[in-house]
mmCIF file of C-alpha atoms in Angstrom:
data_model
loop_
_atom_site.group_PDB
_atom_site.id
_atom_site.type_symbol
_atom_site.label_atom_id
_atom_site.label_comp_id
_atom_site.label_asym_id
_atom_site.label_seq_id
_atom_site.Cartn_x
_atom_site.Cartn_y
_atom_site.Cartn_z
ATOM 1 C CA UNK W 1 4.436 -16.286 11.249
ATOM 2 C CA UNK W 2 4.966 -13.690 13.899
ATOM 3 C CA UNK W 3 3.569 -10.488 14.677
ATOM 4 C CA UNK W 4 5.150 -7.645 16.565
ATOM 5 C CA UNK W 5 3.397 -4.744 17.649
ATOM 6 C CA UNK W 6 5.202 -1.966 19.061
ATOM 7 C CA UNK W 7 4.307 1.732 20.430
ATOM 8 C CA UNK W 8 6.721 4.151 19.257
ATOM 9 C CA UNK W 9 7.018 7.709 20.390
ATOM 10 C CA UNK W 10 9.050 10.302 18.856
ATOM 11 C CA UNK W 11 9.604 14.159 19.847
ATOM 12 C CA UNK W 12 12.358 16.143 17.811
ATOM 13 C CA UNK W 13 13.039 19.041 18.489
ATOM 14 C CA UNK W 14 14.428 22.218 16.180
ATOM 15 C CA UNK W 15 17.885 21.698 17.358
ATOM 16 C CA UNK W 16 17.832 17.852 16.294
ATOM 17 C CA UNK W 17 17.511 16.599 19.979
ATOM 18 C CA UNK W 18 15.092 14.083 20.816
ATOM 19 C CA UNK W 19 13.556 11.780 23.146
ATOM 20 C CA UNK W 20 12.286 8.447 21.444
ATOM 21 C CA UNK W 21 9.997 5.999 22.914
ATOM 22 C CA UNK W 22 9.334 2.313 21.904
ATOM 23 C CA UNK W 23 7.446 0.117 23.718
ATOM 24 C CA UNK W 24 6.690 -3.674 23.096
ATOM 25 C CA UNK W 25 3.836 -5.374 25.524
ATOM 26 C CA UNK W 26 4.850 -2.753 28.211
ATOM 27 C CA UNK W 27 8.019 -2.875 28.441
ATOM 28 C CA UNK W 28 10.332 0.017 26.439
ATOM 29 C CA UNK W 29 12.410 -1.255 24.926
ATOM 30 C CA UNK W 30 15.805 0.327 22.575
ATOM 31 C CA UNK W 31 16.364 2.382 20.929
ATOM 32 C CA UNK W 32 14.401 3.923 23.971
ATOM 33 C CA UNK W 33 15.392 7.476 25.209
ATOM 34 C CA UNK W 34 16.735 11.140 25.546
ATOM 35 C CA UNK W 35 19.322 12.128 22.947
ATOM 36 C CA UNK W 36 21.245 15.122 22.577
ATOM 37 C CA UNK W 37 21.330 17.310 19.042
ATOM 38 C CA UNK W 38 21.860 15.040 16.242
ATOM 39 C CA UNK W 39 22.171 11.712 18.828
ATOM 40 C CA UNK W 40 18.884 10.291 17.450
ATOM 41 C CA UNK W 41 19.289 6.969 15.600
ATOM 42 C CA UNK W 42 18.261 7.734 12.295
ATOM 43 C CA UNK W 43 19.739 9.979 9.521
ATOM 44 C CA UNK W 44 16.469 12.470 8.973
ATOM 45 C CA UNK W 45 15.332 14.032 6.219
ATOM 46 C CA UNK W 46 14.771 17.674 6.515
ATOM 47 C CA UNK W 47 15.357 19.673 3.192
ATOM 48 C CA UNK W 48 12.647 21.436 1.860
ATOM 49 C CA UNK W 49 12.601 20.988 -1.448
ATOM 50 C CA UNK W 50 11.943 17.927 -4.120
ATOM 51 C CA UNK W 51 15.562 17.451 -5.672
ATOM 52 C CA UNK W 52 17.056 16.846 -2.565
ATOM 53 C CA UNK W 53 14.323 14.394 -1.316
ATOM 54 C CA UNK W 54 14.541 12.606 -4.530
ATOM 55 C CA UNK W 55 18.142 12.249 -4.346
ATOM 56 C CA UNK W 56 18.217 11.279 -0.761
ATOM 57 C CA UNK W 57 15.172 8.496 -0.828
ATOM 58 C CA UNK W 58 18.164 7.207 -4.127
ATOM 59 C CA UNK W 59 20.811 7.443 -2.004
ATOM 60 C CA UNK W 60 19.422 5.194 0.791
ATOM 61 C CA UNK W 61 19.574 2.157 -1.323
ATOM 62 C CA UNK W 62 21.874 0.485 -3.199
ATOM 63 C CA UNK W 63 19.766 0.382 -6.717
ATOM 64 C CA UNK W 64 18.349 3.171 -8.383
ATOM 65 C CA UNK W 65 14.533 1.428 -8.951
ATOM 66 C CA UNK W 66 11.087 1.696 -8.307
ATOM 67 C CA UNK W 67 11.369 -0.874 -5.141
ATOM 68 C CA UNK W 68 13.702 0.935 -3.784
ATOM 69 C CA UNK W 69 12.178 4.894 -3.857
ATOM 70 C CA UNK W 70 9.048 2.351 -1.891
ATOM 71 C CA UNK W 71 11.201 0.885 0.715
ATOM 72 C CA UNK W 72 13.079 4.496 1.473
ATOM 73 C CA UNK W 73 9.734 6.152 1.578
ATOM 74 C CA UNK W 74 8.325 3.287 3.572
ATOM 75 C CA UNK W 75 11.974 3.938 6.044
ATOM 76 C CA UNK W 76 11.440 7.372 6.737
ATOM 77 C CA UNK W 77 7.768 7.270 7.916
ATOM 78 C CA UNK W 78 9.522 4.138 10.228
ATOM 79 C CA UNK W 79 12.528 6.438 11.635
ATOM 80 C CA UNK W 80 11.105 9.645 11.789
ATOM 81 C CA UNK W 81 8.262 12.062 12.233
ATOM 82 C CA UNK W 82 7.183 13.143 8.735
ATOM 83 C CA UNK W 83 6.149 17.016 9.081
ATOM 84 C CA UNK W 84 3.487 18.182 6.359
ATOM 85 C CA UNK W 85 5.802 19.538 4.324
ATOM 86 C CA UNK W 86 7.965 16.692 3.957
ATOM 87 C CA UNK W 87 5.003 14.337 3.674
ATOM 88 C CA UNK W 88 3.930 16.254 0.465
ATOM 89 C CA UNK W 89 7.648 16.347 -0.864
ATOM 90 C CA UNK W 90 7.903 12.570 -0.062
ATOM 91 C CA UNK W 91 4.642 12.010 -1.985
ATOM 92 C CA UNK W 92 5.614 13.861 -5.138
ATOM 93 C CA UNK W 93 8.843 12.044 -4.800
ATOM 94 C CA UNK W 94 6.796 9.109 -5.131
ATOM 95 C CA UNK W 95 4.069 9.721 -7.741
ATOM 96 C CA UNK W 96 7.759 10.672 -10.454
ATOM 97 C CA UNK W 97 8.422 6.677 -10.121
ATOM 98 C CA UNK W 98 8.069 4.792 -13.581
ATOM 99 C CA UNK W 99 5.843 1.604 -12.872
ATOM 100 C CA UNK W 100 3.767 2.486 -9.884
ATOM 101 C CA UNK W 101 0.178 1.203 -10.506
ATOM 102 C CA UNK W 102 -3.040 2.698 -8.626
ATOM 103 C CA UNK W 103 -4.910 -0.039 -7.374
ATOM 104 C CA UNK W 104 -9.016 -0.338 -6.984
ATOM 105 C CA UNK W 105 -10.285 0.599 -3.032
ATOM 106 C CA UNK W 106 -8.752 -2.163 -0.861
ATOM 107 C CA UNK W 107 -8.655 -2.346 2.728
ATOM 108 C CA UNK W 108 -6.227 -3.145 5.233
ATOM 109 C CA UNK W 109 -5.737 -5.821 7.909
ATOM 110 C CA UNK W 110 -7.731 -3.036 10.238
ATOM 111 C CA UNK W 111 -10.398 -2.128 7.485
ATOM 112 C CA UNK W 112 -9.188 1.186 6.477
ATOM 113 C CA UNK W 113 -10.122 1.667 3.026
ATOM 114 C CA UNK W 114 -7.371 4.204 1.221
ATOM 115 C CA UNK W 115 -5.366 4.637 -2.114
ATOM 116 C CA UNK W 116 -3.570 1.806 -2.917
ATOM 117 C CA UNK W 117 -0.198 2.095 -5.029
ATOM 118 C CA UNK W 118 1.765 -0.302 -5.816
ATOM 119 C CA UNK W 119 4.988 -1.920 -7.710
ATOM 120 C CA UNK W 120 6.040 -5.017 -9.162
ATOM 121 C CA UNK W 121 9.439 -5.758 -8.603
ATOM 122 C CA UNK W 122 9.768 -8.939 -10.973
ATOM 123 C CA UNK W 123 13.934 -9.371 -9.796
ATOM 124 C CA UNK W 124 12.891 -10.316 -6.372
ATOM 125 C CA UNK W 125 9.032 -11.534 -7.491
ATOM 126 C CA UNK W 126 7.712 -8.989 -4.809
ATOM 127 C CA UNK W 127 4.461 -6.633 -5.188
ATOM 128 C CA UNK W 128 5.309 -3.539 -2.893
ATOM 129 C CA UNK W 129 1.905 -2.199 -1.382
ATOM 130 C CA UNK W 130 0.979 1.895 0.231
ATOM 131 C CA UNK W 131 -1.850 2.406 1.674
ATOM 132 C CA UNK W 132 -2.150 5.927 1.503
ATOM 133 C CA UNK W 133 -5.259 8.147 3.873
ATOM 134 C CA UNK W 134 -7.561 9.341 1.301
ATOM 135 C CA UNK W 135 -7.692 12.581 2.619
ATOM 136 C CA UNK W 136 -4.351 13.603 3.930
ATOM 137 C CA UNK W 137 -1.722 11.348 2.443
ATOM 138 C CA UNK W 138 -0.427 9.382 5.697
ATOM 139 C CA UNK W 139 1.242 6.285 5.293
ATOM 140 C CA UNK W 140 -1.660 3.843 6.912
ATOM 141 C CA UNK W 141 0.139 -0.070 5.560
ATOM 142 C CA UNK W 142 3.029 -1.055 3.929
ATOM 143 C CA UNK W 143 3.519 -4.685 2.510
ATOM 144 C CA UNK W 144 5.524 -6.843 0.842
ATOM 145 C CA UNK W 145 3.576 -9.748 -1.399
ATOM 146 C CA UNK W 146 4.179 -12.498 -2.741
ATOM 147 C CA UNK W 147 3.729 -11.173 -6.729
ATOM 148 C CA UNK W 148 3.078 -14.551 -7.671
ATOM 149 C CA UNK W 149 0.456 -15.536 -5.258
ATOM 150 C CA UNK W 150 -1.462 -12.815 -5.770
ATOM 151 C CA UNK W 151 -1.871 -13.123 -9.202
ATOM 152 C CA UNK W 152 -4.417 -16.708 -8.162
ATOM 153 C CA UNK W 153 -8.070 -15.102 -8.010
ATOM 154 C CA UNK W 154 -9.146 -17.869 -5.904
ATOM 155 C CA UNK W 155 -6.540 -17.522 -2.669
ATOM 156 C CA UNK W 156 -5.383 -14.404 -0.196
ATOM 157 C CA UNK W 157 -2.257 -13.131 -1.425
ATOM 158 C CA UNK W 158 0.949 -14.560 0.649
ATOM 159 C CA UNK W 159 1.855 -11.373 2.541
ATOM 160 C CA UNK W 160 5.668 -11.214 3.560
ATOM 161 C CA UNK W 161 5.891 -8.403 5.400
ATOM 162 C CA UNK W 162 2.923 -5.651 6.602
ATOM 163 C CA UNK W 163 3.671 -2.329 8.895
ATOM 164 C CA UNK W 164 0.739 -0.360 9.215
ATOM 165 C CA UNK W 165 0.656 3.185 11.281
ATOM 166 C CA UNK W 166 -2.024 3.131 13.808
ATOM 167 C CA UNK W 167 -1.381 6.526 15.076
ATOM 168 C CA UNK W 168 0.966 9.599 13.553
ATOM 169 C CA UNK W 169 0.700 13.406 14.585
ATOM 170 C CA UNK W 170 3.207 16.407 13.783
ATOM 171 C CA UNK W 171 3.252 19.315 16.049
ATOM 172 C CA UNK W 172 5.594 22.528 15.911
ATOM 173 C CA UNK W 173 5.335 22.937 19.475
ATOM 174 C CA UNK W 174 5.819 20.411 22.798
ATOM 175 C CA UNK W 175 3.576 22.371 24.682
ATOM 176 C CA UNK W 176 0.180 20.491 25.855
ATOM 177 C CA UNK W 177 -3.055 22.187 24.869
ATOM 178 C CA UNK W 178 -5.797 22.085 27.409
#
């Protein structure tokens, strides 16, 4: 088992220009840097309204499934910064998936307590995990689990894979307030 943690920084501005920022230990590391309108690695979500998000978090995978809406949704919080708007668009995206199951409070690794939704995908025997903020919706964890090992009362569930979001903030403006 390893764990990575990594710092990443993104500004974008209107134009589509960007300087992103990842560090690891303290070191940056790549994608690291300034890029010039539409230079940033990532293709970004930025339409407004819930067809096009719904068809776009589709077209990133290959299969048209529950699992897959998750993982997209999980990708863009990972690749970009997720304005208000979008986060509620992305969320309404999310709650018009068949098979999506509200869990009871849990916590994370970092004892946040949030809504938990989650999905069975029984091809790949996977339980996909959000941790959503109570409140305001962020994206707090995302795992992959073993579907079979947590169905044993008795044992932890065999996590795969967790991200969680330590930090997130959206700002229209690059200006610093004092």
């Amino acid at each position: 088992m390893s764990t990575d943690f990594l710092d990443r920084r993104q500004w974008i501005a209107p134009d589509g220009s960007g300087r992103l920022l990842v560090i690891q230990g303290e070191t940056a590391v790549r994608p690291s840097g300034y890029y010039p309108p539409g230079g940033l690695p990532a293709d970004f979500l930025t339409a407004a309204d819930l067809p096009t998000i719904a068809g776009r978090l589709q077209g990133k995978s290959r299969r048209e499934s529950t699992a897959s809406v998750m993982k997209s949704f999980t990708t863009v919080w990972q690749t970009q910064v997720v304005s208000p708007e979008l986060q509620r668009l992305l969320l309404l995206c999310l709650a018009q998936q068949p098979d999506l199951t509200v869990e009871s409070a849990i916590e994370d690794r970092l004892g946040r307590s949030g809504v938990a939704i989650s999905h069975i995908d029984t091809d790949r025997h996977v339980r996909h995990r959000l941790l959503l903020h109570e409140e305001n919706g962020m994206l707090l964890t995302s795992q992959n689990i073993d579907a079979d090992s947590s169905a044993e009362a008795d044992a932890a569930p065999t996590i795969i894979n967790c991200t969680m979001w330590l930090d997130a903030y959206y700002t229209t403006t690059t200006e610093s307030s004092s």
